[in-house]
mmCIF file of C-alpha atoms and ligand atoms in Angstrom:
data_model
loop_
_atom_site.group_PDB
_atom_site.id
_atom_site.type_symbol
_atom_site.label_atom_id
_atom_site.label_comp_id
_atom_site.label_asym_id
_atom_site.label_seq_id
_atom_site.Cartn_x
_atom_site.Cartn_y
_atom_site.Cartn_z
ATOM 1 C CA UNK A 1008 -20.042 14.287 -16.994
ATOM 2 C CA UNK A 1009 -16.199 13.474 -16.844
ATOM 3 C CA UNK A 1010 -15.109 12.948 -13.733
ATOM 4 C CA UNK A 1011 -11.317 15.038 -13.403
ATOM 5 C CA UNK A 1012 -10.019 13.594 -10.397
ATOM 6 C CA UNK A 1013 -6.662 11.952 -10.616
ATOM 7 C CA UNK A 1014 -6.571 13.552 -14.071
ATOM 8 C CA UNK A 1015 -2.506 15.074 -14.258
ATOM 9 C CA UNK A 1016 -1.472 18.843 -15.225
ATOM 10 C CA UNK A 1017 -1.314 17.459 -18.845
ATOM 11 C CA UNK A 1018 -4.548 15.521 -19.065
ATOM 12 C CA UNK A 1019 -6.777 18.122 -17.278
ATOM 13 C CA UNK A 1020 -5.568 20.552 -19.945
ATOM 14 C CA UNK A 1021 -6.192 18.186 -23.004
ATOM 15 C CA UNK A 1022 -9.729 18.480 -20.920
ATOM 16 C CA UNK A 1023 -10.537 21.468 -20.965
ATOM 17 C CA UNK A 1024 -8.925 22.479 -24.365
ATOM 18 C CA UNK A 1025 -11.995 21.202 -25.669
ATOM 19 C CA UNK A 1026 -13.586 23.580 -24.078
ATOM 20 C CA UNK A 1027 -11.450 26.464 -25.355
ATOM 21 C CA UNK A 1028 -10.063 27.229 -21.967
ATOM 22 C CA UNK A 1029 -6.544 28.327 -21.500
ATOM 23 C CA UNK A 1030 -3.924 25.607 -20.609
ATOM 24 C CA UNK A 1031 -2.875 27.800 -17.609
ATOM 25 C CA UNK A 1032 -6.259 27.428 -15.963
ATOM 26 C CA UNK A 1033 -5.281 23.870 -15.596
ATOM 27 C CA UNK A 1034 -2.557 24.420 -12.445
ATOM 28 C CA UNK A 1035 -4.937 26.291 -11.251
ATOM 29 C CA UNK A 1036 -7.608 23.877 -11.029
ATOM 30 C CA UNK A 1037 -4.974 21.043 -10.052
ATOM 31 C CA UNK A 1038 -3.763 23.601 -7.267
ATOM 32 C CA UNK A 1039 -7.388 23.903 -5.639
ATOM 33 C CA UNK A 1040 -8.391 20.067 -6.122
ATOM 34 C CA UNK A 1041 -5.324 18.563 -5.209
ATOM 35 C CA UNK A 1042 -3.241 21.282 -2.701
ATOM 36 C CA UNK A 1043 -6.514 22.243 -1.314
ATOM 37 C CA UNK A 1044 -9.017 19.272 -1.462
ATOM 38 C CA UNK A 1045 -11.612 21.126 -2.899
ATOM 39 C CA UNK A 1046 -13.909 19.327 -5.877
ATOM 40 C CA UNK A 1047 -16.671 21.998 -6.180
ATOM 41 C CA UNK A 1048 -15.550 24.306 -9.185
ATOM 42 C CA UNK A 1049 -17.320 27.158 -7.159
ATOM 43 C CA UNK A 1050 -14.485 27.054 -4.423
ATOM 44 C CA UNK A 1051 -11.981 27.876 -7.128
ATOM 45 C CA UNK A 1052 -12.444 31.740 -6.215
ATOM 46 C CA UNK A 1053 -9.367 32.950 -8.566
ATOM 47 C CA UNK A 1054 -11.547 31.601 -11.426
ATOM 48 C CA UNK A 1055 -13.708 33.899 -13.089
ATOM 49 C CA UNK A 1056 -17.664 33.029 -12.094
ATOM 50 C CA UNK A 1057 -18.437 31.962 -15.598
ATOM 51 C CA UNK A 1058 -15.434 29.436 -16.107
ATOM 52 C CA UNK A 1059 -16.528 28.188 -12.568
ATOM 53 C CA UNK A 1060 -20.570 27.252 -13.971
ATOM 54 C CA UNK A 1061 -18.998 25.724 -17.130
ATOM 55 C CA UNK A 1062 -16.817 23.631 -15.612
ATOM 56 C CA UNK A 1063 -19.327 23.202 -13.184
ATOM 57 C CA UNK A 1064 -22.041 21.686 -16.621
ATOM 58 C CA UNK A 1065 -19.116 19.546 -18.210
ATOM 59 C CA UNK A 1066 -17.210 17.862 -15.202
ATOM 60 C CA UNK A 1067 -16.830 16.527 -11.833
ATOM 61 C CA UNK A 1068 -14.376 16.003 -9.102
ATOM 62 C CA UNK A 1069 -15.448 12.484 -7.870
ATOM 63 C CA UNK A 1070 -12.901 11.379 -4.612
ATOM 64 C CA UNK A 1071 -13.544 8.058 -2.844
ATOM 65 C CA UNK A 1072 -16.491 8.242 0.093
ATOM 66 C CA UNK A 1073 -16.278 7.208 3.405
ATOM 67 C CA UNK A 1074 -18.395 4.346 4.159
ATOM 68 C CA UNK A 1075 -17.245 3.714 7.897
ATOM 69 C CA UNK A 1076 -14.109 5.273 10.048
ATOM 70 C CA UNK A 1077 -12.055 3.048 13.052
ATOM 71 C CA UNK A 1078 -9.970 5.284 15.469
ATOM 72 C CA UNK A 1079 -7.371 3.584 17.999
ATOM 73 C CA UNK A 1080 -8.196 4.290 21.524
ATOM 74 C CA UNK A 1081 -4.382 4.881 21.523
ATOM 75 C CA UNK A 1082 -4.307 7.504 18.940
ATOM 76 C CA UNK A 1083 -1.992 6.735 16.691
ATOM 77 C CA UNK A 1084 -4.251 4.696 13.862
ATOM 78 C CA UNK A 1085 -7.136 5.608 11.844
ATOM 79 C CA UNK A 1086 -9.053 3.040 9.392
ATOM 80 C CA UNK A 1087 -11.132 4.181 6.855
ATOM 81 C CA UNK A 1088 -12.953 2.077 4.437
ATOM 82 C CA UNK A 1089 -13.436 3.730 1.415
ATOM 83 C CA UNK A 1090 -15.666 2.866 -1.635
ATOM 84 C CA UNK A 1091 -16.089 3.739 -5.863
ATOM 85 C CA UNK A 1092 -19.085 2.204 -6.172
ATOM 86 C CA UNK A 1093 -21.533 0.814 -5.091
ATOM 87 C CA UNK A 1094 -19.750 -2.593 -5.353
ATOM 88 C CA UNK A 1095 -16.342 -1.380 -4.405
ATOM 89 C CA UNK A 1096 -14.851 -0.813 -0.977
ATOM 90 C CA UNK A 1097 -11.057 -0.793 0.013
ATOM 91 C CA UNK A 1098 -9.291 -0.543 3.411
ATOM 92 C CA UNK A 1099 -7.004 2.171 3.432
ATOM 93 C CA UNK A 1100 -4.872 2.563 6.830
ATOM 94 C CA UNK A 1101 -3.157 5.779 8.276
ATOM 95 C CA UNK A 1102 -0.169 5.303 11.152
ATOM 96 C CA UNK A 1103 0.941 8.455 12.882
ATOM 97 C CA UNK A 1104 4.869 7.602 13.323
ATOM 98 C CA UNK A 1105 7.600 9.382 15.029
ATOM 99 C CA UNK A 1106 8.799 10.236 11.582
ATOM 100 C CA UNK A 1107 5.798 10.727 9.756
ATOM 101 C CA UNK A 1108 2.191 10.271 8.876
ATOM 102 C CA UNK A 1109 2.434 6.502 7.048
ATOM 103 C CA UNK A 1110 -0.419 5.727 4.227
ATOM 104 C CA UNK A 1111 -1.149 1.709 3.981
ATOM 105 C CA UNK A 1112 -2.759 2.088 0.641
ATOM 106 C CA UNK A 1113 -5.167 -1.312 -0.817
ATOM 107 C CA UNK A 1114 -4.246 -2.250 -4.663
ATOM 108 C CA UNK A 1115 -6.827 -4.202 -5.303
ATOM 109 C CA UNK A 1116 -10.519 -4.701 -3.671
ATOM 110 C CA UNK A 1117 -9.516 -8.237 -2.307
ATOM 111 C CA UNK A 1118 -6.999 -10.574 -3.546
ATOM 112 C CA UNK A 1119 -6.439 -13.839 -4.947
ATOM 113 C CA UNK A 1120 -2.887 -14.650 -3.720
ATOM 114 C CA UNK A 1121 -4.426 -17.431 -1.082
ATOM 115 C CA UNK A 1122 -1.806 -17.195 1.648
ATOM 116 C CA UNK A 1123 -2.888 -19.271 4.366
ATOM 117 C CA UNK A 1124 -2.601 -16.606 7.269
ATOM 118 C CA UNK A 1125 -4.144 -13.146 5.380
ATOM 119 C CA UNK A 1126 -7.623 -11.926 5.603
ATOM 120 C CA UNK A 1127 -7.912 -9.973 2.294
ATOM 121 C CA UNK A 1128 -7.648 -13.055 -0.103
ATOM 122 C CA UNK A 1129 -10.989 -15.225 2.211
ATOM 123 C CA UNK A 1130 -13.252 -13.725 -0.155
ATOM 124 C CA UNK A 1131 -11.188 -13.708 -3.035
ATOM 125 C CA UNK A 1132 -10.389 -10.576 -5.947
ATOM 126 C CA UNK A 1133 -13.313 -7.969 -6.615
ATOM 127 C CA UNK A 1134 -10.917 -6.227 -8.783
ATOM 128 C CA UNK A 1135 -8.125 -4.295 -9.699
ATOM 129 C CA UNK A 1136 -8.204 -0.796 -8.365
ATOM 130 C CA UNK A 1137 -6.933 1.961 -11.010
ATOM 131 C CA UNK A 1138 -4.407 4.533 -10.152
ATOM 132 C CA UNK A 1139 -7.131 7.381 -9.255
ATOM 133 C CA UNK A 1140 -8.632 5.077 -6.799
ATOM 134 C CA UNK A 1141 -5.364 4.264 -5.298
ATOM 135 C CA UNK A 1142 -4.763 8.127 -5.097
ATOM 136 C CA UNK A 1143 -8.006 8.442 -4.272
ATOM 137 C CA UNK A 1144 -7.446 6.613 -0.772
ATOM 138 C CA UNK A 1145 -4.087 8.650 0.089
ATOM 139 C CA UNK A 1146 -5.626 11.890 -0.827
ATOM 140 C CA UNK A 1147 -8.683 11.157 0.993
ATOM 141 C CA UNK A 1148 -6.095 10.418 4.256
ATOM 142 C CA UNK A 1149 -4.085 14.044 3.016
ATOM 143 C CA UNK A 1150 -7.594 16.419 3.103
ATOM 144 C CA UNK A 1151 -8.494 14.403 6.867
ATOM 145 C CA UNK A 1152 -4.925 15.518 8.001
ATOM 146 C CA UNK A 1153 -5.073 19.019 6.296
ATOM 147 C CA UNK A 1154 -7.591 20.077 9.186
ATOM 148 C CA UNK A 1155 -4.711 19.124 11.870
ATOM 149 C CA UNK A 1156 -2.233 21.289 10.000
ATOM 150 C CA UNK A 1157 -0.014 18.364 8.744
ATOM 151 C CA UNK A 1158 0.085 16.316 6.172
ATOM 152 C CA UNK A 1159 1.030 12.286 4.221
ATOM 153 C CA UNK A 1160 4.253 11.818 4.310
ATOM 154 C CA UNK A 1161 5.059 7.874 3.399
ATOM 155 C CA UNK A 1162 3.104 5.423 1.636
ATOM 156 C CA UNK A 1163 3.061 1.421 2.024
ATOM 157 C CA UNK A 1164 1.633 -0.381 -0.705
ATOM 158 C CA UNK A 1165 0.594 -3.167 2.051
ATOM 159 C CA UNK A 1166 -3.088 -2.802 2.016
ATOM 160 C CA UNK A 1167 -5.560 -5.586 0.501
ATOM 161 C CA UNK A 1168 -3.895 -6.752 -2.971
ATOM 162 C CA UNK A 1169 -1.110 -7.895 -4.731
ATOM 163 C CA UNK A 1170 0.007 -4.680 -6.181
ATOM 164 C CA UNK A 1171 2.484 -6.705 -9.132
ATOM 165 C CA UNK A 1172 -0.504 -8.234 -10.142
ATOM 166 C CA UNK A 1173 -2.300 -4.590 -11.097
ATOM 167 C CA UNK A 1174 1.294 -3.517 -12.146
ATOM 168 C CA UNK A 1175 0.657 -0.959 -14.906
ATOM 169 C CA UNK A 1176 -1.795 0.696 -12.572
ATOM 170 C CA UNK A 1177 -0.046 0.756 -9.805
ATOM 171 C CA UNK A 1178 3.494 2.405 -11.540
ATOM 172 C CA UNK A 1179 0.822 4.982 -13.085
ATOM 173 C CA UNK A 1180 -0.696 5.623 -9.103
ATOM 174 C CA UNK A 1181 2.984 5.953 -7.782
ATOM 175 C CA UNK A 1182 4.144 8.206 -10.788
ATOM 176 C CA UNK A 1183 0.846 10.224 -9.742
ATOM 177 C CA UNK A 1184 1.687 10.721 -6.513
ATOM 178 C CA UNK A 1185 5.197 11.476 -6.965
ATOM 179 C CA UNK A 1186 4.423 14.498 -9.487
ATOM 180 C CA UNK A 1187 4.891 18.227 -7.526
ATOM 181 C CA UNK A 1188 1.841 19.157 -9.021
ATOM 182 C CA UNK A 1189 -0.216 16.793 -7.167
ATOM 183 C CA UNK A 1190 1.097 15.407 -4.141
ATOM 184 C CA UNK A 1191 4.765 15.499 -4.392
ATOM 185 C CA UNK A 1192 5.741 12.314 -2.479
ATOM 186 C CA UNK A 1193 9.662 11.437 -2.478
ATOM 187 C CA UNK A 1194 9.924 7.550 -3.933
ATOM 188 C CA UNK A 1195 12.290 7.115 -0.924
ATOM 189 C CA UNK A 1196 9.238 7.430 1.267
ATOM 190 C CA UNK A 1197 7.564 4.734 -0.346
ATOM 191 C CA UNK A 1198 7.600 1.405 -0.033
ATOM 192 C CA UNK A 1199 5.543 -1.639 -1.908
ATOM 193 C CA UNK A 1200 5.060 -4.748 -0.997
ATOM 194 C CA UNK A 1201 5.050 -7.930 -2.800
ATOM 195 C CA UNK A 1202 4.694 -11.913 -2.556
ATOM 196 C CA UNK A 1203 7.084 -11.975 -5.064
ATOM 197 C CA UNK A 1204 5.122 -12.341 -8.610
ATOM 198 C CA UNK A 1205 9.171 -12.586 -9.897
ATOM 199 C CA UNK A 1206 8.655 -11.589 -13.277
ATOM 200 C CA UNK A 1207 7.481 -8.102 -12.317
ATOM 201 C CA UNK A 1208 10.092 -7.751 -9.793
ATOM 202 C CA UNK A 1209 12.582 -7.334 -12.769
ATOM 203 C CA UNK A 1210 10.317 -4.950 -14.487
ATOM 204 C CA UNK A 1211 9.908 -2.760 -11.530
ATOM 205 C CA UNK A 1212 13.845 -2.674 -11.392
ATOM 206 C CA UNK A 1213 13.592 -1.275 -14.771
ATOM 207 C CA UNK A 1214 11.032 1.122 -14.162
ATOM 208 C CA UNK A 1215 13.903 3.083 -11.805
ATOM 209 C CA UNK A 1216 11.772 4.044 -9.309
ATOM 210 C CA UNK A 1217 13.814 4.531 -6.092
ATOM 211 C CA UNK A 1218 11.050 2.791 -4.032
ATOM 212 C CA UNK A 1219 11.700 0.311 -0.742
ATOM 213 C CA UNK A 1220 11.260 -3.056 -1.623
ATOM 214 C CA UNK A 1221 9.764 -5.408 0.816
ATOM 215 C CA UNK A 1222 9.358 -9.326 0.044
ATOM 216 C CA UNK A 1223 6.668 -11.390 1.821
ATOM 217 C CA UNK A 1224 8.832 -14.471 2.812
ATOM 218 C CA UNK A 1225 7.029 -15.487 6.017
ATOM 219 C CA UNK A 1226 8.991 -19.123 5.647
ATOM 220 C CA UNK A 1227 12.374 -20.250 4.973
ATOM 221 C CA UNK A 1228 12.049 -23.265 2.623
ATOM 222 C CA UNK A 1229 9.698 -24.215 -0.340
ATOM 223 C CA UNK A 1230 7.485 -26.846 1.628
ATOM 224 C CA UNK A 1231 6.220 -24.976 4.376
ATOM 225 C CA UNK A 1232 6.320 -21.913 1.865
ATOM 226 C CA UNK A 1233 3.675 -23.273 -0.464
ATOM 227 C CA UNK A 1234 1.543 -24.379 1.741
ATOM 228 C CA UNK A 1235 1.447 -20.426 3.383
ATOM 229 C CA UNK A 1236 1.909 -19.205 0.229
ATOM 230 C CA UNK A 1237 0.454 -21.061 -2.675
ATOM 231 C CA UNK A 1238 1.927 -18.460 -4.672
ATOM 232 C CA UNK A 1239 5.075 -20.004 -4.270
ATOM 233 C CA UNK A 1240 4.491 -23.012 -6.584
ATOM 234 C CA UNK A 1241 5.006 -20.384 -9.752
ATOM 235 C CA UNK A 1242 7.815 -18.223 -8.319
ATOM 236 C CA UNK A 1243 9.638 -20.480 -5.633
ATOM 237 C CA UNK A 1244 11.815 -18.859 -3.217
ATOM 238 C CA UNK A 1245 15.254 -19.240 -4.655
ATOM 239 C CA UNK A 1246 13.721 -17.699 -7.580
ATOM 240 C CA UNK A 1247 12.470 -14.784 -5.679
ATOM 241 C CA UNK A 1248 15.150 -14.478 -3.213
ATOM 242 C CA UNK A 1249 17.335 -13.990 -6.972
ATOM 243 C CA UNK A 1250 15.286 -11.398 -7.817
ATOM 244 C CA UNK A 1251 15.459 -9.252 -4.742
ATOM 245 C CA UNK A 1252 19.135 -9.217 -4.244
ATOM 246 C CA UNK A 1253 19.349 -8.276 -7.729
ATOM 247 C CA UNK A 1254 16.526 -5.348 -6.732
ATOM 248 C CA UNK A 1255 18.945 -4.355 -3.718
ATOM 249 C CA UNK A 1256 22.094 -3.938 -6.267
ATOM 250 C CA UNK A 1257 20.995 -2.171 -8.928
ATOM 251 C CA UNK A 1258 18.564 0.467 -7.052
ATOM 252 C CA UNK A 1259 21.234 0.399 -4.096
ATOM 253 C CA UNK A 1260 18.620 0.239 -2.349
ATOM 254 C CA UNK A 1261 18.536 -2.077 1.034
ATOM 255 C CA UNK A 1262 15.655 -4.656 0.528
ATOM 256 C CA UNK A 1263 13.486 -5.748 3.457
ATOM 257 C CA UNK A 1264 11.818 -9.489 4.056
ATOM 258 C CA UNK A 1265 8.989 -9.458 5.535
ATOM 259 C CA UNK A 1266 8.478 -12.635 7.751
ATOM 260 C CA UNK A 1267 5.156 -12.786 9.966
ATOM 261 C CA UNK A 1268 6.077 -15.300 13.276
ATOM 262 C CA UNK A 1269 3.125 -18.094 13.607
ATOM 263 C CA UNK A 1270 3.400 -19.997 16.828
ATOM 264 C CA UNK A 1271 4.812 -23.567 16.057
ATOM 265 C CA UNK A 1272 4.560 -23.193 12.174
ATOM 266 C CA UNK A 1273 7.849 -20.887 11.051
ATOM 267 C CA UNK A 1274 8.936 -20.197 14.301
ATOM 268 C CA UNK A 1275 11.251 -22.476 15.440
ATOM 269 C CA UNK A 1276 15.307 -22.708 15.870
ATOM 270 C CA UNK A 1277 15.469 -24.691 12.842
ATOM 271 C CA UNK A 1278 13.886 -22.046 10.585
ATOM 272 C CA UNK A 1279 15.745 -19.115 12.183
ATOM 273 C CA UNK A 1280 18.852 -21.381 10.950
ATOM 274 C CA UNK A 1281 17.436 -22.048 7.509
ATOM 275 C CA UNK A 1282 16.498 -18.235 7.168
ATOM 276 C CA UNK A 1283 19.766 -17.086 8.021
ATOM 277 C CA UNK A 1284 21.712 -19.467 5.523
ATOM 278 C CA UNK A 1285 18.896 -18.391 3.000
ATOM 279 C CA UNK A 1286 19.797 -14.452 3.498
ATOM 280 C CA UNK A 1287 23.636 -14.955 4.316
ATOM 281 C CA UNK A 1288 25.276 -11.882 2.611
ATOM 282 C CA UNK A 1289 22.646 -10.169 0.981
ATOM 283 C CA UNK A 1290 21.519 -6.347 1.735
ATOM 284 C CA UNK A 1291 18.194 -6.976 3.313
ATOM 285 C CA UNK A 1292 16.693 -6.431 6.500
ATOM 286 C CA UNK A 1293 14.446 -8.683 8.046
ATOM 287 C CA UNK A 1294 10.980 -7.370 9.623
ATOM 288 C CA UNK A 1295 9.623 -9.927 11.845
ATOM 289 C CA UNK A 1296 6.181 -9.642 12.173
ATOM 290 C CA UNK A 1297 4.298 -11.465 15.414
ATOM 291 C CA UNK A 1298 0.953 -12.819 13.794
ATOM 292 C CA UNK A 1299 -2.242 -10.567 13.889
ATOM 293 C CA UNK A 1300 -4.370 -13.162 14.585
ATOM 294 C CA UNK A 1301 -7.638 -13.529 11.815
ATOM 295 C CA UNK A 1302 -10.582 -15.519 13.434
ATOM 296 C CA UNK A 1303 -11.144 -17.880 10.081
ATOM 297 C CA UNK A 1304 -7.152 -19.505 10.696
ATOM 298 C CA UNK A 1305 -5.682 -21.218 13.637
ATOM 299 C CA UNK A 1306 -2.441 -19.153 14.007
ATOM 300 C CA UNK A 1307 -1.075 -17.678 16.939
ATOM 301 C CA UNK A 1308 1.257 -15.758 17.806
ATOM 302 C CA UNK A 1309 4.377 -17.100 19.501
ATOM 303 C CA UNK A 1310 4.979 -15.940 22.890
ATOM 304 C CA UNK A 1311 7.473 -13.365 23.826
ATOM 305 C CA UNK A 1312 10.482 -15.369 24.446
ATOM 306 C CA UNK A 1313 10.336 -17.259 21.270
ATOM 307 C CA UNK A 1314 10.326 -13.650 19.417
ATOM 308 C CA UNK A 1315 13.039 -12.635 21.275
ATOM 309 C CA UNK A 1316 14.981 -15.766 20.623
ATOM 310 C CA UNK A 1317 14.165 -15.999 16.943
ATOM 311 C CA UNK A 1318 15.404 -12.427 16.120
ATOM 312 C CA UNK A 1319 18.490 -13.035 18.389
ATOM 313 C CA UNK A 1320 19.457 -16.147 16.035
ATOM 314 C CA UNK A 1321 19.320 -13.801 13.114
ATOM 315 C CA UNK A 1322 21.463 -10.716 14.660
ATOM 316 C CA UNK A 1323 23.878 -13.768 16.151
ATOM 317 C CA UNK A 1324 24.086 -14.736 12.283
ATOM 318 C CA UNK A 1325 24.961 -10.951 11.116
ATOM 319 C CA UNK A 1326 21.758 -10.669 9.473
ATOM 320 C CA UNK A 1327 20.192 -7.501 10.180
ATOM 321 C CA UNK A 1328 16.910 -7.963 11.367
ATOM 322 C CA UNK A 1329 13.733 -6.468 13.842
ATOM 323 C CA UNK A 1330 10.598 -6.899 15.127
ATOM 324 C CA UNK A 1331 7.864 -4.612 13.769
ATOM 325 C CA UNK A 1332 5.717 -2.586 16.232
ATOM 326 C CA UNK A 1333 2.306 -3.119 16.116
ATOM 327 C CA UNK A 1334 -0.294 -0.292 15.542
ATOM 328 C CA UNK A 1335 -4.085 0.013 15.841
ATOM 329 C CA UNK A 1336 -5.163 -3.610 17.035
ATOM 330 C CA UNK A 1337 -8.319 -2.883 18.659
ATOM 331 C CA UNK A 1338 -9.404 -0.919 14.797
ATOM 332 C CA UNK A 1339 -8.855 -4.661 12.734
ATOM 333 C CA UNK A 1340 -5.790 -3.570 11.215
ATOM 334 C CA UNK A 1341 -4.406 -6.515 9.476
ATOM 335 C CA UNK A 1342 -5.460 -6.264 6.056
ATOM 336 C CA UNK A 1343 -8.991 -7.293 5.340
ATOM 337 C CA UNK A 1344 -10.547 -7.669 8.353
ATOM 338 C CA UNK A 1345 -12.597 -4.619 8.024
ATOM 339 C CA UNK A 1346 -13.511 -4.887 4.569
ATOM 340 C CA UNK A 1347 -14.676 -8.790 5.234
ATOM 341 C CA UNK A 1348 -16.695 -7.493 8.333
ATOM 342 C CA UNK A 1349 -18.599 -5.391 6.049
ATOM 343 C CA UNK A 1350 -19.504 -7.330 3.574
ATOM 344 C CA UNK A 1351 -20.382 -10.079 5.841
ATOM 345 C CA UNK A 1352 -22.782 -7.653 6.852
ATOM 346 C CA UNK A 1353 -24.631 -7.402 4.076
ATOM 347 C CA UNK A 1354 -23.890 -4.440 3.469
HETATM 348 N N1 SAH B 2625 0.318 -8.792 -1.333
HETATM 349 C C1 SAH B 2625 1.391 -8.030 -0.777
HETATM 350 C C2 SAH B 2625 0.985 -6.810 0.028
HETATM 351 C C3 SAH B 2625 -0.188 -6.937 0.940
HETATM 352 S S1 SAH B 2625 0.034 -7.787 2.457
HETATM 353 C C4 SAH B 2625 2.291 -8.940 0.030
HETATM 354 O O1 SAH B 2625 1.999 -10.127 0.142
HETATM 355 O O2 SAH B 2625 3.323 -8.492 0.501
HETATM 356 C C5 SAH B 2625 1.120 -6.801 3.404
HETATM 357 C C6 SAH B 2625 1.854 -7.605 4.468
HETATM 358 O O3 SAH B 2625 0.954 -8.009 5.522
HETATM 359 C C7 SAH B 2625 2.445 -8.885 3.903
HETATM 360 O O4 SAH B 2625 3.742 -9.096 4.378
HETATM 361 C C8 SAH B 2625 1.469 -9.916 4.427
HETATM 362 O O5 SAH B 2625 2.042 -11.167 4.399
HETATM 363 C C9 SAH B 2625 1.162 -9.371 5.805
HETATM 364 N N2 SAH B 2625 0.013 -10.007 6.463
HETATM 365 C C10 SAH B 2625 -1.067 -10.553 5.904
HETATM 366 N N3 SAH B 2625 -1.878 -11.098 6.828
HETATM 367 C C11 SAH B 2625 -1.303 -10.867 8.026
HETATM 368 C C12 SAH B 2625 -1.649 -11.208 9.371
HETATM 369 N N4 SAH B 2625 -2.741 -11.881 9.663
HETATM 370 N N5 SAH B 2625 -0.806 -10.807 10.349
HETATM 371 C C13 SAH B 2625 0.326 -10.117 10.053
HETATM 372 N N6 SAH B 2625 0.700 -9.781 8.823
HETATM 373 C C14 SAH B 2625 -0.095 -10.160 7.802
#
């Protein structure tokens, strides 16, 4: 059986051509599957019966399951954990916003990036996730929010993975989910997130994809960066710091820095001063992130106060900077923690 789902207009009619059915069938069938989260040929009423029970014999519409669903008491954040296979699970993560219903989509089941503070990488990389799965999760999120009446409207690649280090799937997932035919997402409502694998940065730049960029930074010199980041070693942060000003100019786009706050390790006066000469100029915002605490690593998060102070150092510096709101901590929503939890388990 061939499994259609996440196959494009063009691909589901090289499909079925095989089977001698008309190309137009094919909007159709990406119409019902896609615009109406149906995978059972048989809902497809504007099909004739008999085109339903072939397609029915030669292929399937396989989505993502749900393996286990976290609600916020306070309403506004949903966790799903979703899974393949049998061996494959991702955490997929939706935010109801003022603006919008926000998608934090996984790009890989695990990682292997290291950093010091993040639950995804303590069990290391499964494997890369391919663009269906990654669809998969949003369009699993899309068909929950269909029964409300309302719909995805921005993505953040800030789930479990490093999604420069599945690269080719990833542009493939985002092209996927940009195409009107499917789920029609506006680039400008999407934003990825990297630890700054340098070398892909430029290729994304190429790819002109009008996406948000948003660099992990989380420290504002090389020593203490390595040792948060070992990624930093390869692509240190001049080097990456190069790369997303040059992301900011050429897409016009403004870049953001992400920069979690850890209580006595990156928050003091001295590295608000250091971050601010490091950023002088450029077109970025900074997103300051107070810790979510993972029960594996000592880190806190700094009190109030020191927050407060650290982002007024950066606005007193003209750099253009704010402290992210934090959503659905009583559902494990930093990156991993549900996933790990599970397969702890034994599950
Ligand atoms: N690998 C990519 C995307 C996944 S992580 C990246 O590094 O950007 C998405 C964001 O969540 C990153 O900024 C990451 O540093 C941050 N993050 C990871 N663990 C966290 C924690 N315990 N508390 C707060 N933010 C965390």
């Amino acid at each position: 059986m061939v499994n259609i789902f996440g196959l494009d207009i063009e691909e589901i009619k090289e499909a079925i051509s095989k089977l001698n059915i008309p190309s137009y069938r094919s909007k159709q069938i990406a119409d019902w599957m896609y615009k109406k989260g149906k995978n059972s040929f048989y809902d497809m009423t504007n099909l004739p019966k008999n085109l339903q029970s072939t397609l029915a014999t030669e292929f399937e519409i396989s989505p993502p399951t749900l393996t286990q669903r976290l609600d916020s008491k306070y309403g506004d954040t949903s966790k799903f954990l979703l899974s393949f296979d049998e061996n494959t699970a991702v955490e997929t993560v939706l935010m109801r916003k003022k603006y919008g219903n926000s998608v934090c989509v996984s790009t890989q089941a695990g990682c292997n990036m290291g950093c010091a503070f993040c639950a995804s990488t303590l069990l290391g990389l499964s494997r890369n996730l391919t663009a269906t799965e990654m669809f998969g999760e949003v369009y699993y999120v899309e068909n929950e929010l269909r029964k409300e009446g309302i719909s995805v409207t921005n993505l953040v690649l800030m789930g479990s993975g490093e999604p420069l280090m599945n690269y080719d799937e990833v542009i493939k997932f985002l092209r996927l989910i940009h195409d009107e035919n499917i789920m029609g997402i506006g680039y400008r409502n999407i934003t990825l997130s990297t630890s700054g694998i340098v070398p892909n940065i430029y290729r994304l730049i190429e790819e002109n994809l009008p996406i948000t960029l948003s660099i992990s930074l989380h420290a504002p010199n090389d020593e203490l960066r390595t040792k948060l980041m070992p990624i930093n070693k390869k692509y240190p942060l001049k080097d990456v710091v190069e790369a997303g000003q040059l992301y900011a100019e050429r897409t016009k786009r403004r870049l953001t820095y992400e920069y979690i706050l850890i209580d006595g390790i990156n928050d003091e006066k001295n590295h608000a001063v250091e971050l601010s000469e490091l950023l002088r100029g450029q077109l970025a915002n900074v997103n300051l992130i107070p810790i979510n605490p993972v029960k594996e690593r000592n880190f806190y998060r700094p009190s109030k106060e020191k927050i407060a102070a650290f982002l007024n150092y950066l606005l007193k510096s003209n750099i253009s900077a704010t402290v992210r709101k934090e959503m659905g901590k009583d559902v494990n929503a930093a990156c991993g923690q549900l996933r790990n939890r599970y397969l702890e388990e034994g599950n």
